[in-house]
XYZ file of C-alpha atoms in Angstrom:
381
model
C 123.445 182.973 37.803
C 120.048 184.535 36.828
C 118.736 186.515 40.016
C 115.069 187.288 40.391
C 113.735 190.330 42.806
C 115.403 191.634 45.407
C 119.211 191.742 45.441
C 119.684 191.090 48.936
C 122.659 188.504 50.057
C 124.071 188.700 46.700
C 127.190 186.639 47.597
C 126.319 183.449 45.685
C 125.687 185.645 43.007
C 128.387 187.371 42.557
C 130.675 184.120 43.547
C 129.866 182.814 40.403
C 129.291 185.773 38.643
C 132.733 186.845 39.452
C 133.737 183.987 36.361
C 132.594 186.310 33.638
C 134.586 189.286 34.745
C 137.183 190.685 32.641
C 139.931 189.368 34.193
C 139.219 185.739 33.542
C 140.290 186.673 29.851
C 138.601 185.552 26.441
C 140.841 182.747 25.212
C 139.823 179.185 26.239
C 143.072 178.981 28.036
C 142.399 181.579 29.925
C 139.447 180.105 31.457
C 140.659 176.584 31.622
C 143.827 178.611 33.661
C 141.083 180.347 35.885
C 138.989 177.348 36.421
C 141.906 174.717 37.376
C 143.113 177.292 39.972
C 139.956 177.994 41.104
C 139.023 177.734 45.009
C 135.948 177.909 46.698
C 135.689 175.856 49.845
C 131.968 174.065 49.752
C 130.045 172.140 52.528
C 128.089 169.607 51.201
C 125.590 167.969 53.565
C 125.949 164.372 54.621
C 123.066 163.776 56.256
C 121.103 159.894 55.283
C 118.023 161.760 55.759
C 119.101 164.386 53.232
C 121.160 162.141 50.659
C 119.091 159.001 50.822
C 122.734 157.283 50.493
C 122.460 153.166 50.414
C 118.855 153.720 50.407
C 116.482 151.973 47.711
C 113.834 154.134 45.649
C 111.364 152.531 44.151
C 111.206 154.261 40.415
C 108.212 155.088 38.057
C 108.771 153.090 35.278
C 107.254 155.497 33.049
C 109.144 158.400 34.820
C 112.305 156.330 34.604
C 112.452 156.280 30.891
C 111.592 159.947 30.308
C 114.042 161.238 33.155
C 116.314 158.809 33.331
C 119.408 160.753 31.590
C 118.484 163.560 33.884
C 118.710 161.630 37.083
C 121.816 160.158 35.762
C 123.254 163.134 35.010
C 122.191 164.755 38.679
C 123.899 161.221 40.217
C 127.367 162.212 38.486
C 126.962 165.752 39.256
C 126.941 164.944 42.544
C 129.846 162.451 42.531
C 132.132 164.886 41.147
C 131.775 167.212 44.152
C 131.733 164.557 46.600
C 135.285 163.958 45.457
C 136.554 167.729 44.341
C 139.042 169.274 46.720
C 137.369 172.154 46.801
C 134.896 170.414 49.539
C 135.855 170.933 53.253
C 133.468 169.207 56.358
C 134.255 172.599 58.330
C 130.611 174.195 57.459
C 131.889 177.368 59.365
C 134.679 178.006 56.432
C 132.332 177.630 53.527
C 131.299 179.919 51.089
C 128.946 177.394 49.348
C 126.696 174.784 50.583
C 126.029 171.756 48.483
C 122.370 169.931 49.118
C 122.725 166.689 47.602
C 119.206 165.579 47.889
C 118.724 162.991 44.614
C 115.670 165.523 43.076
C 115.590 163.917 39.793
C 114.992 160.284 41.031
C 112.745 161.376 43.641
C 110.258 162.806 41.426
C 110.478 159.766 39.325
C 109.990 157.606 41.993
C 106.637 156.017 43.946
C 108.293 157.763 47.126
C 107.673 161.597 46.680
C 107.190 161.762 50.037
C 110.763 161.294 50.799
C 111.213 165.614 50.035
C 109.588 166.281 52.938
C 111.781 164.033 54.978
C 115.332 165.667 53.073
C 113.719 169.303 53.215
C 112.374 168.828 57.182
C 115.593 167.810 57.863
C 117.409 170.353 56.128
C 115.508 173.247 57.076
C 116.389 172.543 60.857
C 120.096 171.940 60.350
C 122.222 174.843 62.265
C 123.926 176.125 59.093
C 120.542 176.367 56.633
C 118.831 178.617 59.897
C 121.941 180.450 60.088
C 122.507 181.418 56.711
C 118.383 180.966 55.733
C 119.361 179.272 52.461
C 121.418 181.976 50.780
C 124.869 180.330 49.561
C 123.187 176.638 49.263
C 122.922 174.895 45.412
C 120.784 172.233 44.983
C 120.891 169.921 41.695
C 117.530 169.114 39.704
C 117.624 168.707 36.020
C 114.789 167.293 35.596
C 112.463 169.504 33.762
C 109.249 169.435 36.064
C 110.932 170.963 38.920
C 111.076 174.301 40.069
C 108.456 175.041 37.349
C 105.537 177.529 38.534
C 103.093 175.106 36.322
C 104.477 172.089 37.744
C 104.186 172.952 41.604
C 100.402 171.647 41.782
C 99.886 169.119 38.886
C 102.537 166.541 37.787
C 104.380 166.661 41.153
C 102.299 169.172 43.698
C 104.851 167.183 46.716
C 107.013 170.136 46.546
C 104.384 173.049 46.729
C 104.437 173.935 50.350
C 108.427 173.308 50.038
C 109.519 176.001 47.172
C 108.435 179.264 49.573
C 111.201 177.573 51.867
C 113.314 177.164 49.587
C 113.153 180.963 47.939
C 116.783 181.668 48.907
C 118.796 178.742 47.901
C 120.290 178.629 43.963
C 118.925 175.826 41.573
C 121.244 173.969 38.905
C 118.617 173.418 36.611
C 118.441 172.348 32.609
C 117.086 175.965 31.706
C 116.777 179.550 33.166
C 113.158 180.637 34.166
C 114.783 183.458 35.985
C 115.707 184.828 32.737
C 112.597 183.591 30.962
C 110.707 185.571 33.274
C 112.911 188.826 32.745
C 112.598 188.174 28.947
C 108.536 188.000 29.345
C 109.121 191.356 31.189
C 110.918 193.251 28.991
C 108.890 191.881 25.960
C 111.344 189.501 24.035
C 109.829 187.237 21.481
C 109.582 183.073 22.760
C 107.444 182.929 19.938
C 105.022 179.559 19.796
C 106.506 178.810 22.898
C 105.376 182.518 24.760
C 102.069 181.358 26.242
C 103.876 178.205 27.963
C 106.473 180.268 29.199
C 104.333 182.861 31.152
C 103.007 179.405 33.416
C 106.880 178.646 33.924
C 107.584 181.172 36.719
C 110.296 180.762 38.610
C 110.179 178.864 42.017
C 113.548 180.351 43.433
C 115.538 183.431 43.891
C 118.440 182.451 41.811
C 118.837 179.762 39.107
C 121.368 179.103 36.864
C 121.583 176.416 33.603
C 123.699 173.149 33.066
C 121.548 172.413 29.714
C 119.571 169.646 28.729
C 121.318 166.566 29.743
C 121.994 163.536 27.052
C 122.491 160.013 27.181
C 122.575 157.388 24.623
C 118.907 158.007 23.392
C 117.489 154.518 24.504
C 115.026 153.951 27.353
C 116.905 153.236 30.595
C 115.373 150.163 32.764
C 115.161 149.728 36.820
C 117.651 147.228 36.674
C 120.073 149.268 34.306
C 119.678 152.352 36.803
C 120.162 150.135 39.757
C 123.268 149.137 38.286
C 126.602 150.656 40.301
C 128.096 151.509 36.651
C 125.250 153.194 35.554
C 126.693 156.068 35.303
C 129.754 155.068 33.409
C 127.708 152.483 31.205
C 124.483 154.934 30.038
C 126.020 158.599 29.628
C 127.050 158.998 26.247
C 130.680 158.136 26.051
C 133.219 160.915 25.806
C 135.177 161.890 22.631
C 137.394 165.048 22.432
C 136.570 167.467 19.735
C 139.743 168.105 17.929
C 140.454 169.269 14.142
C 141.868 165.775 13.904
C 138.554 164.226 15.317
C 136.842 166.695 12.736
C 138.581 165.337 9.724
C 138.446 161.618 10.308
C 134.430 161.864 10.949
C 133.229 160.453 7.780
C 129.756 162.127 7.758
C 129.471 165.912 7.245
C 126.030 166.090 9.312
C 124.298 163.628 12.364
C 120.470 163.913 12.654
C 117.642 161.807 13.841
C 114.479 162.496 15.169
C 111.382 160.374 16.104
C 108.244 159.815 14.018
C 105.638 161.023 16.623
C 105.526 164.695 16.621
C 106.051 167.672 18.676
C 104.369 170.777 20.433
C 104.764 173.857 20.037
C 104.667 173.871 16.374
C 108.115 172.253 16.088
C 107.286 169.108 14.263
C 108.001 170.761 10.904
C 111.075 172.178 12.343
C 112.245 168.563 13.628
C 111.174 167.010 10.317
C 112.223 169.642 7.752
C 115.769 168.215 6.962
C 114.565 164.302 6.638
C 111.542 165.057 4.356
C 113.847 168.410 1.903
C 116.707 166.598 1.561
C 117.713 164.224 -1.067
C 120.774 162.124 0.259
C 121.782 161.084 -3.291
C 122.491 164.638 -3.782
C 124.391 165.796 -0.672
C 127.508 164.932 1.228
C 127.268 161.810 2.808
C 125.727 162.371 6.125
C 123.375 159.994 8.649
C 119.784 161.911 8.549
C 116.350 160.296 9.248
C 113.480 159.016 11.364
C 116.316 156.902 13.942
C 118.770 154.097 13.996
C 117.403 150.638 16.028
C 120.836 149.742 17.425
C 122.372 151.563 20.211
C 125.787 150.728 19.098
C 125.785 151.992 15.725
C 123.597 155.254 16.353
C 126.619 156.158 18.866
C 129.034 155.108 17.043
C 127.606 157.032 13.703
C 126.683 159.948 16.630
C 130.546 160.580 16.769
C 131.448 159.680 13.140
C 130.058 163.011 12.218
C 131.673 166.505 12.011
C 128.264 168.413 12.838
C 125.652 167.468 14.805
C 122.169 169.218 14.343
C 120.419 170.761 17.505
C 116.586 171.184 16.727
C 113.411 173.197 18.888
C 111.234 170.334 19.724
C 108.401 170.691 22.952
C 110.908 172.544 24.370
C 113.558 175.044 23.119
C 116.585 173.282 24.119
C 117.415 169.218 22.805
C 119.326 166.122 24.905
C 121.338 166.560 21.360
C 123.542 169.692 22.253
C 124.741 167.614 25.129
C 125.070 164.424 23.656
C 127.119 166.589 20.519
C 129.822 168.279 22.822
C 130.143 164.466 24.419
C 130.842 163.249 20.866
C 133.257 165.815 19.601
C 131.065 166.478 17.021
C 130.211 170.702 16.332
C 126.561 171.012 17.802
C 124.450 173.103 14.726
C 121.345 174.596 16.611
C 118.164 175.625 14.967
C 116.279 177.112 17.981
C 116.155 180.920 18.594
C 115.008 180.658 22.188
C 117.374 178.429 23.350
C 120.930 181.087 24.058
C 118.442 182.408 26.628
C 115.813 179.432 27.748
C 119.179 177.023 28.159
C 122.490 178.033 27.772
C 125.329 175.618 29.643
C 126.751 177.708 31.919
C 126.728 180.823 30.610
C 128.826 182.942 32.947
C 131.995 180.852 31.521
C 131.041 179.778 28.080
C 129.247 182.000 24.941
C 128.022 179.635 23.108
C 128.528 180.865 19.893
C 131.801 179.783 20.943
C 131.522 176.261 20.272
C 128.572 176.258 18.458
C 126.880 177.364 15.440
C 123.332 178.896 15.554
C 121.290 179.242 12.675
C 118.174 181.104 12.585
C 115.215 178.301 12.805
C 113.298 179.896 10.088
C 115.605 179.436 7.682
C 116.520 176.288 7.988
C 112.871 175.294 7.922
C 112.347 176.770 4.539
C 115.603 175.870 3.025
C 117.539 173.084 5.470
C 119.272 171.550 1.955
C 121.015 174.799 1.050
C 121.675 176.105 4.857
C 123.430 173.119 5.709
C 125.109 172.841 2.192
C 127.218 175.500 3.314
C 128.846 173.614 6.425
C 130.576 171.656 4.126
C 132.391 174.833 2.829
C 133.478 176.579 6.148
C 136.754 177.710 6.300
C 139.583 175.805 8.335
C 140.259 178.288 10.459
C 136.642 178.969 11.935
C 136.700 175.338 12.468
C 139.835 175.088 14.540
């Protein structure tokens, strides 16, 4: 968790924080070990007026099929710790409080108003007075909330809310907290600095789950309606394993759009489809997209690397949608260890990935990714 000003009530912070102590150990074992004996006792509201459960939301087409991975993504998030153990109904015993207000398909919906009705009712609950919102975690991964430049233009509903709100923790696709200590202490966003200084954080204490990724096709009303959504539309799971590694039959997975991007990244999304020849590399799937969602997943996980590439914002649905596929997620973004790491307290990210300097591969993507093919067997593993 990234905390911003004061350091008062620091007990969600250092709940969390306490995962990247020492004595958690370096070794993925060791943290799977920590993690699976892991207990922290979590009320999570159950309120209708705060879950909207049963309840129909009328979605924003348009919104729908930019956010719809995100609000997917929030809906399983939320699932999961409906059914961990780790959630009691004694709010007394807690030492987290779960809100499980649906953000992301609120804001894509033509019922904004329903945040005042979740918040109102929130805000007056016995255990959010008594504890003023320290200790509470709310999900919302889509990326126009909790965004300083956000609050009055693409969805000003939740402007008077976010000064309530200060206390609570956000699980959010990035880290303005730590955006905004970068700005401060003068690290280098580069084309992406003068967005970044709008982005100001809207709460005390933030931390990252990364960009969300689904299957890369437009998600309808009546495929989000549906009750398997969830299982039907995330990008199915594959195990990364050595094994995995050397049955994938391409060395590299990358496609990107036609249109371009801000932020000066179109060259950067582009460079490896327009510099390199196929003919004269190792068979691989790069280019401008594939029209069937059946073969670009199935080619998505044929792969042994999967590039990662800066496009209007640092961090890519393809990290996510890489880790889901067992395939090794190659990123070519310098901002994005700090604008979007996936929880950072328990992972490094160098860990599982490999990060190349952005530069580089934009001036020479055939010979940087050349030498993927001739990593040793051990670094893989």
């Amino acid at each position: 968790i990234s905390p911003l000003g004061d350091k008062s009530s620091q007990n969600t912070h250092n709940i969390i924080s306490n995962l990247a102590s020492e004595s958690i150990g370096n070794s993925v074992e060791e943290k799977v070990k920590f993690l699976e004996d892991l207990n922290i006792p979590f009320y999570m509201y159950d309120h209708p007026n705060i879950t909207f459960k049963g309840q129909h939301i009328n979605l924003n087409g348009n919104k729908l099929r930019r956010f719809g991975y995100e609000m997917l993504y929030d809906k399983a998030t939320i699932r999961v710790l409906e059914e961990s153990p780790m959630r009691t109904k004694d709010s007394e015993n807690a030492k987290l409080y779960i809100i499980p207000t649906p953000m992301s398909e609120i804001s894509a919906s033509k019922m904004q108003d329903l945040v005042h009705l979740a918040f109102g009712t929130l805000l007056n609950t016995t255990t959010f007075k008594r504890t003023n919102g320290h200790n509470h975690v709310l999900v919302a991964t889509s990326f126009i909330l909790f965004r300083g430049d956000k609050a009055k233009s693409d969805w000003g509903t939740m402007k008077d809310w976010y000064p309530k709100l200060w206390n609570i923790t956000v699980a959010l696709s990035w880290d303005p907290s730590e955006i905004a200590n970068g700005l401060k202490n003068g690290v280098e966003f580069y084309e992406y600095t003068d967005t970044f200084k709008t982005m100001k954080p809207m709460t005390k204490r933030v931390f990252s789950l990364g960009l969300t990724g689904g299957t890369n096709f437009p998600i309808t009303k009546k495929e989000f309606s549906n009750p398997n959504g969830l299982d039907l539309y995330c990008f199915p799971l594959t195990l990364a394993s050595l094994e995995k590694f050397h049955s994938s039959s391409n060395l590299i997975f990358y496609h990107s759009p036609t249109f371009g991007s801000i932020h000066n990244s179109t060259i950067h999304r582009q460079a490896p489809i327009t510099n390199i020849t196929l003919e004269n590399f190792p068979k691989s799937s790069i280019g401008f997209g594939i029209s069937s969602r059946n073969e670009w997943i199935q080619t998505f996980r044929d792969s042994k690397f999967c590039l990662n590439i800066r496009g209007d914002s640092p961090h890519s649905h393809a990290l996510f949608r890489s880790i889901r596929s067992g395939c090794i997620p190659v990123i070519s973004s310098n901002t994005l260890p700090i604008f979007s790491p996936i929880l950072k307290a328990t992972l490094n990210m160098s860990d599982y990935c490999i990060i190349l300097d952005e530069n580089e591969l934009v001036n020479d993507p055939h010979n940087v990714l050349i030498k993927l093919n001739a990593l040793d067997e051990s670094f893989i593993k």
